[in-house]
XYZ file of C-alpha atoms in Angstrom:
499
model
C 34.043 9.780 -23.593
C 33.514 7.529 -26.391
C 32.677 4.875 -23.752
C 29.569 6.964 -22.338
C 28.400 8.023 -26.346
C 27.972 4.550 -26.650
C 26.218 3.505 -23.242
C 23.659 7.122 -24.154
C 22.766 6.576 -27.567
C 19.786 5.875 -29.071
C 20.693 2.099 -30.193
C 21.420 1.191 -26.570
C 18.979 2.752 -24.948
C 15.670 0.871 -27.406
C 18.098 -2.399 -26.746
C 17.175 -1.614 -22.980
C 13.988 -0.767 -23.369
C 13.135 -3.876 -25.929
C 14.321 -6.332 -23.181
C 12.751 -5.032 -20.788
C 9.605 -5.326 -22.404
C 9.993 -8.611 -23.122
C 10.531 -9.394 -19.240
C 7.463 -8.138 -18.472
C 5.807 -9.915 -21.093
C 7.771 -13.123 -19.436
C 7.156 -13.067 -16.707
C 2.897 -12.056 -16.903
C 2.741 -14.659 -19.081
C 4.657 -16.964 -16.296
C 2.273 -15.378 -13.374
C -1.045 -16.391 -15.500
C -3.121 -13.509 -13.654
C -4.085 -11.665 -16.247
C -7.491 -12.236 -17.742
C -6.761 -12.900 -21.890
C -7.986 -9.298 -22.648
C -6.413 -7.377 -19.931
C -2.816 -9.455 -21.138
C -3.342 -8.809 -25.116
C -4.175 -4.703 -23.987
C -0.644 -5.137 -21.871
C 1.421 -6.739 -25.056
C -0.145 -4.185 -27.295
C 0.647 -0.613 -25.095
C 4.231 -2.470 -24.760
C 4.714 -2.785 -28.155
C 3.123 1.065 -29.090
C 5.425 2.400 -26.245
C 8.906 0.007 -28.066
C 8.128 1.472 -31.780
C 6.847 5.056 -30.318
C 10.594 5.741 -28.192
C 12.088 4.004 -31.556
C 10.879 7.407 -33.280
C 11.202 9.384 -30.158
C 14.699 8.965 -29.585
C 16.456 8.012 -33.213
C 18.539 10.833 -33.588
C 18.332 13.117 -36.817
C 21.529 12.922 -39.284
C 21.548 16.811 -38.421
C 21.075 19.849 -36.787
C 19.635 22.890 -38.034
C 22.155 25.930 -36.990
C 24.542 23.676 -35.110
C 21.938 23.408 -32.116
C 21.600 19.930 -30.007
C 18.217 18.132 -30.691
C 15.598 17.936 -28.302
C 13.089 15.414 -28.539
C 16.080 12.800 -29.183
C 16.750 14.047 -25.528
C 13.586 13.791 -23.938
C 13.291 10.271 -25.859
C 15.926 8.906 -24.092
C 15.030 10.225 -20.528
C 11.705 9.010 -21.460
C 12.496 5.457 -23.063
C 15.031 5.089 -19.434
C 12.206 5.902 -17.195
C 10.119 3.239 -18.936
C 12.128 0.889 -18.835
C 12.976 1.507 -14.648
C 9.125 1.090 -14.285
C 8.745 -1.796 -16.382
C 11.729 -3.214 -14.648
C 9.971 -2.594 -10.801
C 7.050 -4.145 -12.070
C 8.537 -7.466 -13.224
C 10.140 -7.682 -10.433
C 7.320 -7.392 -7.982
C 5.754 -10.506 -10.158
C 8.593 -13.222 -10.354
C 8.299 -11.609 -5.468
C 4.600 -12.939 -6.214
C 5.496 -15.502 -8.201
C 7.814 -16.641 -5.644
C 5.603 -15.864 -2.449
C 2.760 -17.923 -3.965
C 5.386 -20.556 -4.093
C 6.343 -20.060 -0.569
C 2.553 -20.648 0.835
C 1.468 -24.043 -1.649
C 2.911 -27.258 -1.841
C 2.150 -27.568 2.034
C 4.342 -30.389 1.892
C 6.400 -29.793 5.067
C 6.066 -29.836 8.781
C 7.820 -28.572 11.190
C 8.424 -30.574 14.825
C 9.992 -28.379 17.347
C 11.798 -30.681 20.595
C 12.788 -27.781 23.378
C 14.793 -28.320 26.552
C 12.810 -26.992 28.965
C 13.608 -25.486 32.696
C 12.268 -23.252 34.837
C 13.076 -19.352 34.545
C 14.833 -18.568 38.011
C 17.480 -21.905 37.396
C 21.353 -21.238 36.605
C 21.026 -23.248 33.489
C 21.018 -21.202 30.590
C 22.139 -24.240 27.658
C 22.294 -27.641 27.471
C 26.179 -27.170 28.809
C 24.739 -26.147 31.976
C 23.441 -29.964 32.322
C 26.025 -32.390 34.388
C 25.478 -36.344 34.138
C 23.292 -36.041 37.450
C 20.969 -34.193 36.637
C 17.821 -34.857 36.120
C 15.926 -34.301 32.891
C 12.295 -35.399 32.451
C 10.756 -37.377 29.096
C 7.271 -37.771 28.656
C 8.100 -41.734 26.937
C 4.401 -41.913 25.552
C 3.656 -38.418 23.770
C 4.753 -38.525 19.976
C 7.873 -41.277 20.834
C 9.797 -41.430 17.430
C 10.139 -37.231 18.187
C 11.082 -37.467 20.987
C 13.710 -40.237 20.618
C 15.222 -38.169 18.240
C 15.131 -35.188 20.320
C 17.029 -37.020 22.925
C 19.548 -38.464 20.243
C 20.965 -34.722 19.764
C 20.524 -33.888 23.269
C 22.927 -36.570 24.410
C 25.188 -35.500 21.462
C 25.962 -32.322 23.263
C 25.399 -32.476 27.098
C 25.131 -35.218 29.703
C 22.462 -35.717 31.689
C 20.175 -38.254 33.328
C 16.815 -39.444 31.822
C 14.123 -39.633 33.846
C 11.011 -41.406 32.152
C 6.872 -40.118 32.674
C 3.429 -41.258 31.409
C 1.370 -38.348 32.268
C 1.893 -34.478 31.213
C 0.694 -33.330 34.723
C 3.084 -35.343 36.550
C 5.871 -34.364 34.565
C 5.208 -30.611 34.973
C 4.258 -31.163 38.150
C 7.747 -32.775 39.012
C 9.745 -29.705 37.004
C 7.725 -26.688 39.337
C 8.760 -28.897 42.811
C 12.072 -29.547 41.862
C 11.777 -33.211 41.116
C 13.313 -32.880 37.554
C 15.938 -29.884 36.413
C 14.673 -30.077 33.155
C 12.046 -31.829 31.145
C 12.497 -32.541 27.543
C 9.197 -31.332 25.257
C 7.859 -31.431 21.928
C 6.626 -28.275 21.387
C 2.854 -29.135 20.126
C 2.428 -29.478 23.609
C 2.979 -26.616 25.403
C -0.881 -25.906 25.145
C -1.108 -29.536 27.498
C 1.333 -27.869 29.835
C -0.590 -24.586 30.134
C -3.537 -26.865 31.331
C -2.333 -28.294 33.696
C -0.226 -24.816 35.211
C -1.910 -21.468 33.859
C 1.002 -19.724 34.493
C 3.473 -21.684 32.750
C 4.548 -20.062 29.852
C 5.524 -17.208 33.172
C 7.425 -20.052 34.978
C 9.393 -21.501 32.411
C 12.538 -21.139 29.459
C 13.170 -23.054 26.210
C 17.316 -23.147 26.409
C 17.438 -26.001 23.903
C 15.795 -26.314 20.572
C 15.896 -28.868 18.434
C 14.328 -28.865 15.334
C 12.651 -31.802 13.061
C 11.569 -31.172 9.404
C 9.268 -33.976 7.639
C 7.400 -34.110 4.024
C 4.347 -35.243 4.883
C 1.621 -36.763 3.167
C -0.341 -34.802 -0.165
C -4.136 -34.961 0.610
C -5.255 -32.534 -2.135
C -7.228 -33.881 -4.685
C -7.234 -32.613 -8.607
C -10.321 -30.357 -8.742
C -11.074 -27.519 -10.933
C -10.880 -25.145 -8.909
C -12.247 -22.762 -11.180
C -15.036 -25.035 -13.136
C -16.443 -27.303 -10.198
C -17.158 -26.685 -6.497
C -14.391 -28.009 -3.596
C -14.110 -28.149 -0.400
C -11.425 -26.338 1.797
C -10.186 -27.007 5.331
C -9.564 -24.190 7.290
C -7.328 -24.870 10.128
C -5.978 -21.811 12.687
C -3.265 -23.023 14.715
C -1.744 -20.442 17.287
C 1.462 -21.380 16.972
C 4.618 -20.109 18.315
C 6.987 -20.579 16.064
C 6.603 -20.988 12.000
C 3.425 -21.968 10.955
C 4.944 -25.300 9.753
C 5.106 -26.337 13.170
C 2.388 -28.432 14.565
C 0.146 -26.916 17.197
C -3.454 -26.914 18.388
C -6.078 -26.240 15.453
C -8.077 -23.902 17.447
C -10.110 -22.814 14.156
C -11.800 -25.347 12.370
C -13.710 -24.518 9.155
C -14.793 -25.970 6.078
C -15.565 -23.504 3.080
C -16.947 -25.021 -0.117
C -16.806 -23.057 -2.714
C -19.079 -22.911 -6.026
C -17.209 -21.269 -8.069
C -19.892 -21.441 -11.764
C -22.664 -20.020 -9.049
C -20.285 -17.317 -7.168
C -21.269 -19.019 -4.065
C -19.996 -19.836 -0.957
C -20.710 -21.893 2.638
C -18.487 -21.423 5.419
C -19.140 -24.509 7.760
C -17.567 -23.667 11.553
C -17.004 -27.336 13.388
C -16.951 -26.099 17.467
C -12.318 -26.614 18.436
C -13.560 -29.407 21.733
C -15.687 -31.139 19.411
C -15.389 -34.659 20.808
C -14.821 -37.002 17.650
C -12.800 -39.859 16.685
C -9.037 -39.133 16.178
C -7.536 -40.300 13.136
C -5.082 -43.065 13.275
C -4.541 -42.569 17.427
C -6.775 -45.525 18.227
C -9.373 -42.599 20.561
C -11.524 -40.057 20.850
C -10.724 -36.423 21.708
C -11.123 -32.754 21.121
C -10.978 -31.677 17.753
C -8.175 -29.102 18.395
C -6.430 -32.124 19.704
C -5.851 -33.802 16.058
C -3.696 -30.782 15.366
C -0.620 -31.883 17.043
C -0.286 -34.989 15.352
C -0.728 -32.404 11.490
C -2.926 -30.777 9.740
C -3.360 -34.015 7.088
C -4.716 -35.841 10.823
C -7.348 -32.623 10.814
C -8.406 -33.202 7.565
C -8.657 -37.268 7.426
C -10.820 -36.865 10.911
C -13.432 -34.614 9.650
C -13.433 -36.501 6.935
C -14.670 -39.543 8.981
C -16.939 -38.617 11.357
C -18.837 -36.162 8.263
C -18.781 -38.476 5.569
C -17.000 -36.004 3.431
C -14.244 -35.398 1.364
C -12.184 -32.576 1.577
C -10.595 -31.318 -1.638
C -7.936 -28.765 0.044
C -7.024 -27.926 3.287
C -4.886 -23.918 4.428
C -2.827 -23.584 8.008
C -3.090 -20.345 8.639
C -1.569 -19.089 12.150
C -3.449 -15.641 13.765
C -0.468 -13.028 13.306
C -1.460 -14.040 9.097
C -5.159 -12.209 9.922
C -3.793 -9.660 10.940
C -1.218 -8.767 8.114
C -4.271 -9.896 5.161
C -6.504 -7.444 7.247
C -3.783 -5.090 7.519
C -3.022 -5.181 3.836
C -6.247 -4.377 2.393
C -7.011 -1.254 4.530
C -8.459 -3.006 7.151
C -12.373 -4.301 6.784
C -15.791 -3.775 8.087
C -17.914 -5.997 10.913
C -20.466 -5.841 12.378
C -20.817 -6.760 16.129
C -24.335 -7.437 18.182
C -22.665 -6.165 21.539
C -20.207 -3.573 22.591
C -17.122 -4.901 25.100
C -13.227 -5.751 25.544
C -11.462 -8.973 24.257
C -10.316 -10.901 26.520
C -6.999 -11.983 24.627
C -6.120 -8.117 24.160
C -7.211 -5.509 26.691
C -5.781 -2.700 23.961
C -8.875 -3.248 22.145
C -11.967 -1.752 22.282
C -15.245 -3.758 20.301
C -18.050 -1.232 19.785
C -22.082 -2.210 19.136
C -22.454 -2.127 15.045
C -20.551 -1.642 11.779
C -17.313 -0.502 12.298
C -14.425 -0.682 10.749
C -11.400 -2.648 12.454
C -7.750 -3.111 11.419
C -5.986 -6.037 12.146
C -5.073 -5.974 15.810
C -9.090 -5.539 16.669
C -10.676 -8.208 13.853
C -8.288 -10.698 15.559
C -8.949 -10.109 18.976
C -12.884 -10.294 17.853
C -12.504 -13.264 15.680
C -10.812 -15.124 19.451
C -13.728 -13.641 21.886
C -15.640 -16.026 23.295
C -15.812 -15.488 27.450
C -17.873 -12.324 26.970
C -20.938 -14.166 25.030
C -23.677 -16.846 26.354
C -23.173 -19.011 23.544
C -19.383 -19.378 24.212
C -17.503 -20.717 21.361
C -20.632 -21.248 19.007
C -20.385 -17.341 19.512
C -17.027 -17.543 18.692
C -17.163 -19.893 15.606
C -19.607 -16.704 14.162
C -17.220 -13.995 14.723
C -14.765 -16.322 12.822
C -17.035 -16.167 9.672
C -18.208 -12.898 9.777
C -14.591 -11.672 9.951
C -13.440 -14.213 7.054
C -16.560 -12.991 4.976
C -15.389 -9.197 5.658
C -12.348 -10.212 4.090
C -13.179 -12.325 0.986
C -15.887 -9.344 0.249
C -12.367 -7.237 0.561
C -10.469 -9.222 -1.196
C -12.958 -10.147 -4.336
C -12.420 -6.331 -5.678
C -10.585 -5.759 -8.633
C -8.452 -2.804 -6.962
C -7.269 -5.144 -3.944
C -7.580 -8.292 -6.381
C -4.744 -6.604 -8.518
C -2.051 -5.608 -5.438
C -2.141 -9.290 -4.433
C 1.623 -9.405 -4.461
C 1.528 -7.091 -1.337
C -1.055 -9.122 0.207
C 1.262 -12.494 -0.909
C 4.342 -11.265 1.288
C 2.918 -10.139 3.963
C 1.429 -13.725 5.261
C 4.561 -15.677 3.859
C 5.451 -17.754 7.003
C 1.723 -17.464 8.658
C 0.190 -19.072 6.252
C 0.526 -22.687 3.908
C -2.237 -24.475 2.026
C -1.911 -27.615 -0.393
C -3.861 -25.834 -3.313
C -0.646 -25.406 -6.097
C 0.291 -21.599 -7.713
C -1.992 -22.767 -10.418
C -4.913 -22.980 -8.647
C -4.559 -19.478 -6.719
C -3.687 -17.250 -9.829
C -6.315 -19.399 -11.443
C -9.227 -18.137 -8.981
C -7.125 -14.279 -9.201
C -7.503 -14.529 -13.006
C -11.250 -15.326 -12.998
C -12.490 -13.326 -10.584
C -10.876 -9.999 -12.403
C -12.228 -11.294 -15.765
C -15.591 -12.198 -14.998
C -15.822 -9.942 -11.432
C -19.104 -9.635 -9.433
C -20.172 -10.943 -6.042
C -20.274 -14.155 -3.899
C -23.162 -15.367 -2.094
C -22.180 -16.517 0.936
C -23.583 -18.870 3.165
C -22.815 -20.226 7.086
C -22.708 -22.999 9.373
C -22.032 -23.873 12.970
C -21.966 -27.851 13.946
C -23.958 -27.877 17.757
C -23.372 -30.673 20.704
C -23.431 -30.557 24.340
C -20.566 -28.997 26.377
C -20.007 -30.777 29.637
C -16.692 -31.457 32.277
C -15.561 -34.493 31.407
C -12.772 -37.409 31.428
C -11.598 -40.229 29.213
C -9.818 -37.711 25.845
C -7.465 -39.528 24.211
C -4.748 -36.922 25.103
C -5.211 -36.277 29.024
C -7.647 -39.033 29.975
C -7.669 -38.166 33.794
C -8.409 -35.258 33.497
C -11.303 -33.795 33.201
C -12.000 -30.752 30.809
C -14.940 -29.678 29.303
C -15.891 -31.420 25.499
C -18.452 -30.472 23.150
C -20.286 -33.971 23.159
C -21.519 -33.790 18.965
C -25.429 -34.360 17.909
C -25.654 -36.384 14.988
C -28.238 -34.244 13.493
C -26.208 -31.452 13.429
C -23.672 -33.912 11.769
C -26.247 -34.976 9.354
C -27.733 -31.714 8.206
C -24.244 -29.963 7.990
C -22.988 -33.105 5.613
C -25.913 -32.603 3.357
C -25.408 -29.227 3.526
C -21.894 -29.441 2.071
C -23.096 -32.110 -0.107
C -25.635 -30.873 -1.981
C -23.045 -27.561 -2.752
C -20.752 -29.759 -4.446
C -23.429 -30.698 -7.124
C -24.069 -26.890 -7.426
C -27.566 -26.361 -5.488
C -28.592 -23.857 -4.028
C -27.925 -24.658 0.038
C -30.848 -23.993 2.194
C -29.197 -23.290 5.853
C -31.793 -24.511 8.721
C -32.148 -21.203 11.478
C -31.068 -24.161 14.152
C -27.592 -24.245 12.354
C -27.233 -21.006 11.246
C -28.706 -18.441 14.169
C -25.899 -18.009 16.894
C -28.081 -18.466 20.363
C -29.893 -21.351 18.195
C -27.432 -23.763 20.924
C -25.975 -22.437 24.763
C -22.937 -24.226 25.085
């Protein structure tokens, strides 16, 4: 009884409220997302609540007629409830800080080496291999990581290694039984699917080895709330964590002018045939992602003659999660269709509200359009613009804790935590709409051989138009000078160029 009396005393309850108030004030200050005037209001409210509850909960020395005073009891209950609410708020702020920390500081890259067999194979693990079991290995592509995978596999199993110089011969021999398993970097699964459309249905993974490594930090120290800067969006259809190497299927440069509230989206065709940085040859831009996000960034910097300040690597599932977390987006479609990537979705003609699944299918669509990839780029831009328009609203921006938690594991950027909180703080403080302009690079699409990754295979490539590159470089550089860019119709019109 004595212990309960001590715990429920007004001194203990007020001490608890004081501690929780300090915790909330500290976490708010540390996260640094609230504009000064809002933070000041919060601190004043916390102080007033503390003072008010002090006088409300303090017991009288005498109680008339021997009756228990109601006011102190009610005050204690209110104080406890306030402490619980503030504790929950502090927890959410700490969770937000943790979520930001996980998606920023893009310095880790994961390579997954997989041992694969046909689905009907009797092999279900590395232990099933025998010394005479032939295992195929491409000794040319990503040799360093493959060698690490081989060493790890040899520590667990015995087998006979068979060398290959192309993915076509490697996959063909797995299909025809000349090898019983193959060791491959997961990043090249898409290459294998080029040779065998049923690859994912016909094969299985029986062993994996992960290689995590630190990557070069290519970010600059741009003052993101005071000067224009560029952000590369690299959209990946990774089968695992967003840190895993894979093709860069969406390549978009977003130039942001925070002082004038202007945004320029510059989309680059994923099949653009360009020199791949550090690899000594040309290939589709999408294949530069197989060598990491830094390679994508430097490849674009070189052929466009620009500097990219930051990058963001986004898994396609991040799009679904972001849109669902903000309650959907409103997007315009110029025609009705059923997306080839998701037959369970129906796109209507005109403006419509889309959930995450629908918006992703809309953004990935190309086969229904005569302009193919160019129209897909326009759809991607439309979805991103709709997301930006929604998250810029204070009602959504103030709830970005749940948004950050939703995209964990599917989004990675080399923006600093302070950059993200500063941008959110700026928008909460100043508000206002942003002007968004869009441009798409163009070229000529045709089948050809000679690509770096698959030199002997005839594939569709988009051969760049130098005039388009020069024009878009000019737009970006003008934006970086704070100028109001005027986009030519040939660069912004979806139907201006046919794939």
